[in-house]
Amino acid sequence: MILSYYYLPADEKNEAVQKTDIISGIVMVLGLLSLTYGTHELVHVKDQPFMVIGSLVLAVLLLIMVFYRLRSVAEPLFDLQLFRHRSLVVSNAVFFALGAFL
């Protein structure tokens, strides 16, 4: 660690300040929370059908809204072009599959 201070180049400051897309972040968090709640409560769908199905429908609508917002905003929260790389998509799918079964 001490040698890295001397041998690694210093970080360059980025003069162009990029704004954070807060609206997309908030909508994405709400969509993922709704999806998590809906999938967690699927076992109680007979007791609360409107709550469970409503949260899943809300999650789908919010995540679709985030997707269209990320495509249309000049400076999105993250670039959707990342998902064109096959290695990234496969590694995320494997990570999700392993997490679902553990």
Coordinates of C-alpha atoms in Angstrom, one line a residue:
M1 CA 0.0 0.0 0.0
I2 CA 2.8 2.4 0.8
L3 CA 4.6 1.7 -2.5
S4 CA 1.4 2.2 -4.4
Y5 CA 1.3 5.8 -3.2
Y6 CA 4.6 6.4 -5.0
Y7 CA 4.2 4.3 -8.1
L8 CA 0.6 4.6 -9.1
P9 CA -0.4 7.8 -11.0
A10 CA -2.6 10.3 -9.2
D11 CA -6.3 10.4 -10.0
E12 CA -7.3 13.0 -12.5
K13 CA -10.1 15.4 -11.6
N14 CA -13.1 15.4 -14.0
E15 CA -13.9 19.0 -14.8
A16 CA -17.2 18.2 -16.4
V17 CA -19.7 17.7 -13.5
Q18 CA -22.3 15.1 -14.3
K19 CA -25.7 15.4 -12.6
T20 CA -27.1 12.3 -10.8
D21 CA -30.6 11.3 -12.1
I22 CA -32.3 11.2 -8.7
I23 CA -35.8 10.7 -10.1
S24 CA -34.7 7.4 -11.8
G25 CA -33.0 6.3 -8.7
I26 CA -36.0 6.9 -6.5
V27 CA -38.4 5.2 -9.0
M28 CA -36.1 2.2 -9.4
V29 CA -35.8 1.8 -5.6
L30 CA -39.6 2.0 -5.2
G31 CA -40.0 -0.6 -8.1
L32 CA -37.5 -3.0 -6.6
L33 CA -39.0 -2.6 -3.1
S34 CA -42.5 -3.3 -4.5
L35 CA -41.2 -6.3 -6.4
T36 CA -39.4 -7.7 -3.3
Y37 CA -42.5 -7.2 -1.2
G38 CA -44.8 -8.8 -3.8
T39 CA -42.6 -11.9 -4.2
H40 CA -42.1 -12.2 -0.5
E41 CA -45.8 -12.1 0.2
L42 CA -46.8 -14.5 -2.6
V43 CA -47.4 -17.2 0.0
H44 CA -50.2 -15.0 1.4
V45 CA -51.9 -14.3 -1.9
K46 CA -55.1 -16.0 -0.7
D47 CA -55.3 -13.8 2.4
Q48 CA -54.4 -10.5 0.6
P49 CA -54.8 -10.9 -3.1
F50 CA -55.2 -7.2 -3.9
M51 CA -52.1 -6.2 -1.9
V52 CA -49.8 -8.9 -3.3
I53 CA -51.0 -8.6 -7.0
G54 CA -51.1 -4.8 -6.7
S55 CA -47.6 -4.6 -5.5
L56 CA -46.4 -6.9 -8.3
V57 CA -48.3 -4.8 -10.9
L58 CA -46.9 -1.6 -9.4
A59 CA -43.4 -3.0 -9.5
V60 CA -43.7 -3.9 -13.2
L61 CA -45.1 -0.4 -14.0
L62 CA -42.4 1.4 -12.1
L63 CA -39.6 -0.6 -13.6
I64 CA -41.0 -0.1 -17.1
M65 CA -41.1 3.6 -16.3
V66 CA -37.4 3.5 -15.2
F67 CA -36.5 1.7 -18.4
Y68 CA -38.1 4.3 -20.6
R69 CA -36.6 7.1 -18.5
L70 CA -33.1 5.7 -18.8
R71 CA -33.5 5.6 -22.5
S72 CA -34.7 9.2 -22.9
V73 CA -32.7 11.2 -20.3
A74 CA -29.6 12.9 -21.5
E75 CA -27.5 11.8 -18.5
P76 CA -29.1 8.5 -17.2
L77 CA -28.5 6.9 -13.8
F78 CA -26.6 4.1 -15.7
D79 CA -26.0 3.5 -19.3
L80 CA -28.2 0.7 -20.8
Q81 CA -25.5 0.0 -23.4
L82 CA -23.8 -2.0 -20.6
F83 CA -26.3 -4.8 -21.2
R84 CA -25.1 -5.3 -24.8
H85 CA -22.0 -7.1 -23.4
R86 CA -22.8 -10.8 -23.3
S87 CA -20.3 -11.5 -20.5
L88 CA -22.0 -9.0 -18.2
V89 CA -25.4 -10.4 -18.9
V90 CA -24.3 -14.0 -18.4
S91 CA -22.4 -13.2 -15.2
N92 CA -25.4 -11.3 -13.7
A93 CA -27.8 -14.2 -14.7
V94 CA -25.5 -16.7 -13.0
F95 CA -25.2 -14.5 -9.9
F96 CA -29.0 -14.2 -9.7
A97 CA -29.5 -17.9 -10.2
L98 CA -27.0 -18.8 -7.5
G99 CA -28.6 -16.3 -5.1
A100 CA -32.0 -17.7 -5.8
F101 CA -31.1 -21.2 -4.9
L102 CA -28.9 -20.6 -1.9

